[in-house]
mmCIF file of C-alpha atoms in Angstrom:
data_model
loop_
_atom_site.group_PDB
_atom_site.id
_atom_site.type_symbol
_atom_site.label_atom_id
_atom_site.label_comp_id
_atom_site.label_asym_id
_atom_site.label_seq_id
_atom_site.Cartn_x
_atom_site.Cartn_y
_atom_site.Cartn_z
ATOM 1 C CA MET A 1 -16.416 14.074 7.967
ATOM 2 C CA ILE A 2 -14.727 11.010 9.467
ATOM 3 C CA ILE A 3 -12.308 9.228 7.131
ATOM 4 C CA ASP A 4 -10.966 5.818 8.098
ATOM 5 C CA CYS A 5 -7.657 5.357 6.262
ATOM 6 C CA HIS A 6 -7.245 1.631 6.938
ATOM 7 C CA GLY A 7 -9.837 -0.941 5.888
ATOM 8 C CA HIS A 8 -9.526 -4.330 4.153
ATOM 9 C CA TYR A 9 -11.844 -6.456 2.042
ATOM 10 C CA THR A 10 -11.663 -9.450 4.358
ATOM 11 C CA THR A 11 -15.224 -10.565 3.612
ATOM 12 C CA THR A 12 -14.901 -11.412 -0.080
ATOM 13 C CA PRO A 13 -17.279 -13.987 -1.572
ATOM 14 C CA LYS A 14 -15.970 -17.547 -1.361
ATOM 15 C CA GLU A 15 -15.392 -17.703 -5.123
ATOM 16 C CA HIS A 16 -12.520 -15.243 -4.761
ATOM 17 C CA GLN A 17 -10.614 -17.534 -2.397
ATOM 18 C CA ALA A 18 -11.459 -20.513 -4.608
ATOM 19 C CA PHE A 19 -9.697 -18.748 -7.494
ATOM 20 C CA ARG A 20 -6.645 -18.220 -5.312
ATOM 21 C CA ASP A 21 -6.648 -21.850 -4.173
ATOM 22 C CA ALA A 22 -6.768 -22.938 -7.813
ATOM 23 C CA GLN A 23 -3.837 -20.662 -8.640
ATOM 24 C CA LEU A 24 -1.736 -22.206 -5.885
ATOM 25 C CA ALA A 25 -2.772 -25.712 -6.864
ATOM 26 C CA ARG A 26 -1.600 -25.075 -10.416
ATOM 27 C CA LEU A 27 1.771 -23.876 -9.142
ATOM 28 C CA ALA A 28 2.102 -27.160 -7.293
ATOM 29 C CA ASP A 29 0.964 -29.136 -10.344
ATOM 30 C CA PRO A 30 1.602 -27.339 -13.678
ATOM 31 C CA ASN A 31 -0.479 -29.978 -15.473
ATOM 32 C CA LEU A 32 -3.610 -28.430 -14.022
ATOM 33 C CA PRO A 33 -5.415 -25.911 -16.252
ATOM 34 C CA GLU A 34 -5.038 -22.219 -15.627
ATOM 35 C CA PRO A 35 -8.013 -21.196 -13.483
ATOM 36 C CA PRO A 36 -10.469 -18.667 -14.908
ATOM 37 C CA PRO A 37 -11.221 -15.486 -12.943
ATOM 38 C CA ALA A 38 -13.915 -15.925 -10.316
ATOM 39 C CA GLU A 39 -17.453 -15.126 -11.383
ATOM 40 C CA ILE A 40 -18.876 -12.925 -8.626
ATOM 41 C CA SER A 41 -22.124 -11.004 -8.931
ATOM 42 C CA ASP A 42 -22.759 -7.450 -7.809
ATOM 43 C CA GLU A 43 -25.346 -8.846 -5.409
ATOM 44 C CA GLN A 44 -22.717 -11.019 -3.716
ATOM 45 C CA ILE A 45 -20.365 -8.058 -3.351
ATOM 46 C CA HIS A 46 -23.174 -5.851 -2.089
ATOM 47 C CA ASP A 47 -24.165 -8.377 0.584
ATOM 48 C CA SER A 48 -20.569 -8.993 1.671
ATOM 49 C CA ILE A 49 -20.049 -5.265 2.299
ATOM 50 C CA GLU A 50 -23.495 -4.189 3.490
ATOM 51 C CA ARG A 51 -23.543 -6.782 6.259
ATOM 52 C CA ASN A 52 -19.999 -6.181 7.415
ATOM 53 C CA GLN A 53 -17.780 -3.141 6.805
ATOM 54 C CA LEU A 54 -20.520 -0.747 5.746
ATOM 55 C CA ARG A 55 -22.830 -1.773 8.574
ATOM 56 C CA LEU A 56 -20.105 -1.146 11.150
ATOM 57 C CA LEU A 57 -18.963 2.060 9.472
ATOM 58 C CA ARG A 58 -22.493 3.437 9.798
ATOM 59 C CA GLU A 59 -23.041 2.154 13.329
ATOM 60 C CA ARG A 60 -19.779 3.674 14.525
ATOM 61 C CA GLY A 61 -20.293 7.055 12.914
ATOM 62 C CA GLY A 62 -17.758 6.882 10.078
ATOM 63 C CA ASP A 63 -18.290 8.352 6.638
ATOM 64 C CA LEU A 64 -15.677 6.925 4.279
ATOM 65 C CA MET A 65 -13.087 4.164 4.383
ATOM 66 C CA LEU A 66 -9.933 3.739 2.325
ATOM 67 C CA PHE A 67 -10.356 0.148 1.218
ATOM 68 C CA SER A 68 -7.732 -2.348 0.108
ATOM 69 C CA PRO A 69 -7.501 -6.110 -0.451
ATOM 70 C CA LYS A 70 -7.043 -8.413 2.523
ATOM 71 C CA ALA A 71 -3.487 -7.795 3.722
ATOM 72 C CA SER A 72 -2.642 -11.326 4.813
ATOM 73 C CA GLY A 73 -4.119 -12.558 1.531
ATOM 74 C CA MET A 74 -1.673 -10.602 -0.639
ATOM 75 C CA GLU A 75 0.767 -13.503 -0.125
ATOM 76 C CA HIS A 76 3.736 -11.854 -1.770
ATOM 77 C CA HIS A 77 5.916 -14.788 -0.725
ATOM 78 C CA VAL A 78 4.537 -16.716 -3.735
ATOM 79 C CA ALA A 79 7.367 -16.048 -6.161
ATOM 80 C CA ASP A 80 5.746 -16.725 -9.545
ATOM 81 C CA LEU A 81 5.475 -13.391 -11.364
ATOM 82 C CA ALA A 82 2.507 -14.272 -13.566
ATOM 83 C CA THR A 83 0.543 -15.539 -10.568
ATOM 84 C CA ALA A 84 1.349 -12.387 -8.607
ATOM 85 C CA ARG A 85 0.142 -10.219 -11.485
ATOM 86 C CA SER A 86 -3.156 -12.014 -11.971
ATOM 87 C CA TRP A 87 -3.847 -12.262 -8.220
ATOM 88 C CA ALA A 88 -3.209 -8.550 -7.607
ATOM 89 C CA ARG A 89 -5.362 -7.652 -10.580
ATOM 90 C CA ALA A 90 -8.224 -9.853 -9.363
ATOM 91 C CA CYS A 91 -8.035 -8.393 -5.850
ATOM 92 C CA ASN A 92 -7.891 -4.810 -7.080
ATOM 93 C CA ASP A 93 -10.698 -5.275 -9.572
ATOM 94 C CA LEU A 94 -12.875 -6.597 -6.760
ATOM 95 C CA VAL A 95 -12.128 -3.562 -4.584
ATOM 96 C CA HIS A 96 -12.914 -1.353 -7.579
ATOM 97 C CA ARG A 97 -16.323 -2.987 -7.831
ATOM 98 C CA VAL A 98 -16.945 -2.275 -4.138
ATOM 99 C CA VAL A 99 -16.126 1.394 -4.709
ATOM 100 C CA GLY A 100 -18.426 1.455 -7.730
ATOM 101 C CA LEU A 101 -21.312 0.059 -5.687
ATOM 102 C CA PHE A 102 -20.677 2.308 -2.662
ATOM 103 C CA PRO A 103 -18.881 5.418 -3.966
ATOM 104 C CA GLU A 104 -19.890 7.594 -1.020
ATOM 105 C CA HIS A 105 -18.354 5.225 1.512
ATOM 106 C CA PHE A 106 -15.229 3.664 -0.023
ATOM 107 C CA ALA A 107 -12.104 4.691 -1.945
ATOM 108 C CA GLY A 108 -9.669 2.194 -3.428
ATOM 109 C CA VAL A 109 -6.145 1.377 -2.231
ATOM 110 C CA CYS A 110 -4.370 -1.179 -4.380
ATOM 111 C CA GLN A 111 -2.373 -4.333 -3.804
ATOM 112 C CA LEU A 112 0.892 -4.521 -5.746
ATOM 113 C CA PRO A 113 2.130 -7.751 -7.395
ATOM 114 C CA GLN A 114 5.329 -7.902 -5.386
ATOM 115 C CA THR A 115 7.444 -11.041 -5.119
ATOM 116 C CA PRO A 116 10.516 -11.886 -3.002
ATOM 117 C CA GLU A 117 13.480 -10.024 -4.472
ATOM 118 C CA GLY A 118 11.518 -9.671 -7.706
ATOM 119 C CA PRO A 119 11.547 -6.672 -10.055
ATOM 120 C CA LEU A 120 9.159 -3.796 -9.461
ATOM 121 C CA ASP A 121 8.084 -3.321 -13.089
ATOM 122 C CA ASP A 122 4.780 -5.129 -12.586
ATOM 123 C CA SER A 123 4.092 -3.221 -9.378
ATOM 124 C CA ILE A 124 4.644 0.073 -11.163
ATOM 125 C CA ALA A 125 2.356 -0.968 -13.998
ATOM 126 C CA GLU A 126 -0.407 -2.141 -11.636
ATOM 127 C CA LEU A 127 -0.159 1.044 -9.585
ATOM 128 C CA GLU A 128 -0.515 3.112 -12.734
ATOM 129 C CA ARG A 129 -3.509 1.036 -13.896
ATOM 130 C CA CYS A 130 -5.276 1.259 -10.557
ATOM 131 C CA VAL A 131 -4.758 5.008 -10.164
ATOM 132 C CA GLU A 132 -5.309 6.196 -13.729
ATOM 133 C CA GLU A 133 -7.929 3.679 -14.894
ATOM 134 C CA LEU A 134 -9.703 2.618 -11.701
ATOM 135 C CA GLY A 135 -9.452 5.834 -9.682
ATOM 136 C CA PHE A 136 -7.564 4.407 -6.699
ATOM 137 C CA VAL A 137 -5.990 6.924 -4.326
ATOM 138 C CA ALA A 138 -3.056 4.960 -2.844
ATOM 139 C CA CYS A 139 -1.296 1.604 -2.619
ATOM 140 C CA ASN A 140 -0.188 -0.846 0.034
ATOM 141 C CA LEU A 141 3.564 -1.422 -0.076
ATOM 142 C CA ASN A 142 5.162 -4.518 1.440
ATOM 143 C CA PRO A 143 8.715 -3.997 2.770
ATOM 144 C CA ASP A 144 9.144 -7.778 3.185
ATOM 145 C CA PRO A 145 7.624 -9.791 0.319
ATOM 146 C CA SER A 146 9.413 -12.898 1.619
ATOM 147 C CA GLY A 147 6.887 -13.162 4.452
ATOM 148 C CA GLY A 148 9.000 -12.786 7.563
ATOM 149 C CA TRP A 149 12.457 -13.709 6.283
ATOM 150 C CA TRP A 150 13.424 -10.127 5.339
ATOM 151 C CA THR A 151 15.343 -10.858 2.170
ATOM 152 C CA SER A 152 14.566 -7.455 0.641
ATOM 153 C CA ARG A 153 16.828 -4.451 0.809
ATOM 154 C CA PRO A 154 15.851 -1.582 3.140
ATOM 155 C CA MET A 155 13.138 0.689 1.816
ATOM 156 C CA THR A 156 15.687 3.481 1.566
ATOM 157 C CA ASP A 157 17.719 1.483 -0.969
ATOM 158 C CA PRO A 158 17.803 2.837 -4.552
ATOM 159 C CA SER A 159 16.296 -0.429 -5.822
ATOM 160 C CA TRP A 160 12.927 0.917 -4.596
ATOM 161 C CA TYR A 161 13.338 4.295 -6.305
ATOM 162 C CA PRO A 162 11.497 3.544 -9.585
ATOM 163 C CA LEU A 163 8.349 2.766 -7.619
ATOM 164 C CA TYR A 164 8.742 5.905 -5.518
ATOM 165 C CA GLN A 165 9.200 7.951 -8.676
ATOM 166 C CA LYS A 166 5.898 6.629 -10.003
ATOM 167 C CA MET A 167 4.177 7.352 -6.683
ATOM 168 C CA VAL A 168 5.448 10.919 -6.763
ATOM 169 C CA GLU A 169 4.412 11.301 -10.398
ATOM 170 C CA LEU A 170 0.895 10.064 -9.603
ATOM 171 C CA ASP A 171 0.823 11.965 -6.281
ATOM 172 C CA VAL A 172 -0.265 8.936 -4.260
ATOM 173 C CA PRO A 173 1.005 7.714 -0.876
ATOM 174 C CA ALA A 174 1.687 4.176 0.273
ATOM 175 C CA MET A 175 0.632 2.460 3.441
ATOM 176 C CA ILE A 176 3.467 0.239 4.640
ATOM 177 C CA HIS A 177 1.823 -3.153 5.047
ATOM 178 C CA VAL A 178 3.313 -6.630 5.067
ATOM 179 C CA SER A 179 1.334 -9.760 4.263
ATOM 180 C CA THR A 180 1.239 -13.145 5.973
ATOM 181 C CA SER A 181 4.269 -14.440 7.859
ATOM 182 C CA ARG A 182 5.973 -17.606 6.631
ATOM 183 C CA ASN A 183 8.442 -17.529 9.505
ATOM 184 C CA PRO A 184 7.130 -19.655 12.403
ATOM 185 C CA SER A 185 8.863 -17.353 14.876
ATOM 186 C CA PHE A 186 6.652 -14.417 13.880
ATOM 187 C CA ASP A 187 2.900 -14.596 14.251
ATOM 188 C CA THR A 188 1.365 -12.672 11.349
ATOM 189 C CA LEU A 189 -0.928 -10.401 13.339
ATOM 190 C CA GLY A 190 0.778 -10.041 16.705
ATOM 191 C CA ALA A 191 4.423 -9.926 15.652
ATOM 192 C CA HIS A 192 5.081 -9.654 11.895
ATOM 193 C CA TYR A 193 2.842 -6.637 11.246
ATOM 194 C CA LEU A 194 4.235 -4.669 14.178
ATOM 195 C CA ASN A 195 7.816 -5.773 13.485
ATOM 196 C CA ALA A 196 7.505 -4.392 9.964
ATOM 197 C CA ASP A 197 6.105 -1.054 11.117
ATOM 198 C CA THR A 198 8.949 -0.621 13.575
ATOM 199 C CA THR A 199 11.628 -1.868 11.182
ATOM 200 C CA VAL A 200 10.647 0.499 8.379
ATOM 201 C CA PHE A 201 10.576 3.473 10.731
ATOM 202 C CA MET A 202 14.169 2.718 11.758
ATOM 203 C CA GLN A 203 15.194 2.326 8.124
ATOM 204 C CA LEU A 204 13.829 5.812 7.469
ATOM 205 C CA VAL A 205 15.773 7.194 10.429
ATOM 206 C CA GLN A 206 18.988 5.643 9.096
ATOM 207 C CA GLY A 207 18.526 6.667 5.472
ATOM 208 C CA ASP A 208 17.958 9.819 3.452
ATOM 209 C CA LEU A 209 14.908 8.781 1.446
ATOM 210 C CA PHE A 210 13.066 12.066 1.765
ATOM 211 C CA SER A 211 16.040 14.068 0.587
ATOM 212 C CA GLU A 212 15.671 12.134 -2.663
ATOM 213 C CA PHE A 213 11.845 12.288 -2.668
ATOM 214 C CA PRO A 214 10.724 15.309 -0.645
ATOM 215 C CA THR A 215 7.050 14.909 -1.607
ATOM 216 C CA LEU A 216 6.818 11.151 -0.999
ATOM 217 C CA ARG A 217 4.291 10.284 1.720
ATOM 218 C CA LEU A 218 4.167 7.051 3.723
ATOM 219 C CA VAL A 219 1.613 5.890 6.264
ATOM 220 C CA ILE A 220 2.864 3.489 8.928
ATOM 221 C CA PRO A 221 -0.138 1.587 10.291
ATOM 222 C CA HIS A 222 -0.979 -0.024 13.628
ATOM 223 C CA GLY A 223 -0.036 3.136 15.489
ATOM 224 C CA GLY A 224 3.522 3.053 14.147
ATOM 225 C CA GLY A 225 4.454 -0.261 15.744
ATOM 226 C CA ALA A 226 6.857 0.292 18.646
ATOM 227 C CA ALA A 227 8.110 3.667 17.420
ATOM 228 C CA PRO A 228 5.891 5.966 19.551
ATOM 229 C CA TYR A 229 6.528 3.923 22.689
ATOM 230 C CA HIS A 230 10.314 4.171 22.175
ATOM 231 C CA TRP A 231 10.426 7.702 20.771
ATOM 232 C CA GLY A 232 13.307 8.680 23.042
ATOM 233 C CA ARG A 233 15.356 5.780 21.725
ATOM 234 C CA TYR A 234 14.844 6.914 18.131
ATOM 235 C CA HIS A 235 15.702 10.496 18.967
ATOM 236 C CA GLY A 236 18.844 9.318 20.712
ATOM 237 C CA LEU A 237 19.859 6.992 17.886
ATOM 238 C CA ALA A 238 19.268 9.711 15.307
ATOM 239 C CA GLU A 239 21.584 12.027 17.229
ATOM 240 C CA ARG A 240 24.174 9.276 17.672
ATOM 241 C CA MET A 241 24.115 8.636 13.902
ATOM 242 C CA ASN A 242 24.381 12.357 13.131
ATOM 243 C CA ARG A 243 20.928 12.274 11.549
ATOM 244 C CA PRO A 244 18.848 15.469 11.530
ATOM 245 C CA PRO A 245 16.080 15.780 14.140
ATOM 246 C CA LEU A 246 13.187 13.414 13.465
ATOM 247 C CA ALA A 247 10.726 16.248 12.989
ATOM 248 C CA GLU A 248 12.478 17.407 9.825
ATOM 249 C CA HIS A 249 14.201 14.183 8.764
ATOM 250 C CA VAL A 250 11.211 11.822 8.828
ATOM 251 C CA MET A 251 8.008 13.293 10.163
ATOM 252 C CA ARG A 252 7.337 15.722 7.328
ATOM 253 C CA ASN A 253 6.644 12.682 5.169
ATOM 254 C CA VAL A 254 5.537 9.923 7.555
ATOM 255 C CA PHE A 255 2.173 9.527 9.240
ATOM 256 C CA PHE A 256 0.831 6.999 11.747
ATOM 257 C CA ASP A 257 -2.700 5.658 11.924
ATOM 258 C CA THR A 258 -4.798 5.103 15.047
ATOM 259 C CA CYS A 259 -5.152 1.309 14.855
ATOM 260 C CA VAL A 260 -4.346 0.942 18.546
ATOM 261 C CA TYR A 261 -6.989 -0.890 20.515
ATOM 262 C CA HIS A 262 -6.932 0.594 23.994
ATOM 263 C CA GLN A 263 -7.186 4.076 25.481
ATOM 264 C CA PRO A 264 -3.706 4.283 27.062
ATOM 265 C CA GLY A 265 -2.165 3.408 23.700
ATOM 266 C CA ILE A 266 -4.085 6.129 21.870
ATOM 267 C CA ASP A 267 -3.247 8.603 24.638
ATOM 268 C CA LEU A 268 0.474 7.870 24.302
ATOM 269 C CA LEU A 269 0.313 7.960 20.512
ATOM 270 C CA HIS A 270 -1.164 11.448 20.580
ATOM 271 C CA ARG A 271 1.151 12.781 23.291
ATOM 272 C CA VAL A 272 4.256 11.578 21.459
ATOM 273 C CA ILE A 273 3.380 12.038 17.792
ATOM 274 C CA GLY A 274 0.898 14.919 17.890
ATOM 275 C CA ALA A 275 -2.234 15.610 15.889
ATOM 276 C CA ASP A 276 -0.468 16.741 12.712
ATOM 277 C CA ASN A 277 0.863 13.257 11.941
ATOM 278 C CA LEU A 278 -2.085 11.070 12.966
ATOM 279 C CA LEU A 279 -4.725 9.648 10.647
ATOM 280 C CA PHE A 280 -7.857 8.064 12.035
ATOM 281 C CA ALA A 281 -8.166 4.353 11.232
ATOM 282 C CA SER A 282 -9.690 1.162 12.572
ATOM 283 C CA GLU A 283 -8.283 -1.660 10.370
ATOM 284 C CA MET A 284 -11.861 -2.886 10.073
ATOM 285 C CA LEU A 285 -12.383 -5.747 9.552
ATOM 286 C CA GLY A 286 -8.899 -6.895 10.324
ATOM 287 C CA ALA A 287 -6.649 -8.472 12.902
ATOM 288 C CA VAL A 288 -8.576 -7.926 16.128
ATOM 289 C CA ARG A 289 -12.277 -8.695 15.915
ATOM 290 C CA GLY A 290 -14.934 -9.310 18.510
ATOM 291 C CA THR A 291 -15.957 -7.357 21.592
ATOM 292 C CA ASN A 292 -13.694 -5.981 24.290
ATOM 293 C CA PRO A 293 -15.270 -7.247 27.523
ATOM 294 C CA GLN A 294 -14.044 -4.203 29.450
ATOM 295 C CA THR A 295 -15.720 -1.688 27.151
ATOM 296 C CA GLY A 296 -18.530 -3.657 25.562
ATOM 297 C CA ARG A 297 -17.455 -2.284 22.162
ATOM 298 C CA GLY A 298 -15.547 -3.830 19.296
ATOM 299 C CA TRP A 299 -11.784 -3.981 19.716
ATOM 300 C CA ASP A 300 -11.424 -2.189 16.376
ATOM 301 C CA ASP A 301 -13.935 0.533 17.275
ATOM 302 C CA THR A 302 -11.209 3.148 17.657
ATOM 303 C CA LYS A 303 -13.342 6.281 17.273
ATOM 304 C CA PRO A 304 -14.305 6.538 20.985
ATOM 305 C CA TYR A 305 -10.641 6.395 21.973
ATOM 306 C CA VAL A 306 -9.810 9.333 19.715
ATOM 307 C CA GLU A 307 -12.876 11.230 20.917
ATOM 308 C CA ARG A 308 -11.680 10.911 24.527
ATOM 309 C CA LEU A 309 -8.419 12.691 23.724
ATOM 310 C CA ASP A 310 -8.249 16.238 25.010
ATOM 311 C CA LEU A 311 -8.090 17.748 21.524
ATOM 312 C CA PRO A 312 -9.027 21.243 20.388
ATOM 313 C CA GLU A 313 -11.672 21.032 17.676
ATOM 314 C CA ALA A 314 -9.144 22.024 14.996
ATOM 315 C CA ASP A 315 -6.863 19.121 15.952
ATOM 316 C CA ARG A 316 -9.774 16.714 16.179
ATOM 317 C CA ARG A 317 -10.746 17.575 12.628
ATOM 318 C CA LYS A 318 -7.163 17.040 11.488
ATOM 319 C CA VAL A 319 -7.097 13.503 12.876
ATOM 320 C CA PHE A 320 -10.563 12.554 11.639
ATOM 321 C CA GLU A 321 -10.464 14.204 8.213
ATOM 322 C CA LEU A 322 -8.007 16.873 7.181
ATOM 323 C CA ASN A 323 -4.781 14.901 7.546
ATOM 324 C CA ALA A 324 -6.189 12.160 5.313
ATOM 325 C CA ARG A 325 -7.178 14.734 2.701
ATOM 326 C CA HIS A 326 -3.623 16.097 2.814
ATOM 327 C CA VAL A 327 -1.883 12.714 2.620
ATOM 328 C CA TYR A 328 -4.267 11.407 -0.077
ATOM 329 C CA PRO A 329 -4.739 14.363 -2.450
ATOM 330 C CA ARG A 330 -6.605 12.283 -5.031
ATOM 331 C CA LEU A 331 -9.149 11.467 -2.336
ATOM 332 C CA ASP A 332 -9.419 15.145 -1.458
ATOM 333 C CA ALA A 333 -10.016 16.042 -5.103
ATOM 334 C CA ARG A 334 -12.710 13.402 -5.400
ATOM 335 C CA LEU A 335 -14.458 14.594 -2.258
ATOM 336 C CA ALA A 336 -14.208 18.245 -3.270
ATOM 337 C CA ALA A 337 -15.716 17.455 -6.678
ATOM 338 C CA ALA A 338 -18.654 15.847 -4.850
ATOM 339 C CA GLY A 339 -19.086 18.882 -2.618
ATOM 340 C CA ARG A 340 -17.856 17.079 0.492
#
């Protein structure tokens, strides 16, 4: 089985975005009426998936995708708590409907109603709803709800602990994923996403989060940002700070995905990180779309890159399937119950 741990519902019917636009308009003008939830038919959802993510998943030889709302659309920089709650709920309910229509091919990963420097109570409640009522297997967690201004405390700070406690209780991991950048110095896709991946990895090196939560699991997407490329720097800094070796201090709990869109990058990622901490992913349909003129394949068609690695069959299966089943135990239980 080939499990893609990183997919987004970027092809939602237009009514979904119209609901969001109406929410934002009402924030700008409170005299406007509160918008009703978007009315979207199963047929619209079916068409939006069948023609896009599911078509490509089948064409590229994948079996199942962990599916979450559009990352840049989470827009956690919008500070109104009620708006954040209703928007996250609408996004997650839509993903749940996708999973219901295509249960063999998708599993839900939820958006949390985070706000800049806001409390985490609503995020904890939405996580619990999505996991226990909707059957989701993980969440996306934004380390910078401000959208590029980094007003939040490091992810090792105790202010995050109540959410981690709920994640441990529910036995679900988080993918570290920021939303759109509001800082003009940081392009959302080419800078902000990768900055966040790299920043959080360094926070984990500096802190002692996994001493507090030894079973907490985090997935850092986009190949881990700059971390694999500068692995020697992080080893050296950890030693300079009298931190334990990375293998025991961080990498028992942290995993990187394979959303790296060229062969040399995947080769380096595997050589540095190793098969035990890699999860296959494509980020489809996400930041980099279209065809690579050098390969004639989609930029986000990452499976051939992984297949070209010189991996023993046991390691290949880890990257394509077994690591995901370990990191996402609720997914593993669901698949096992279906005889997969």
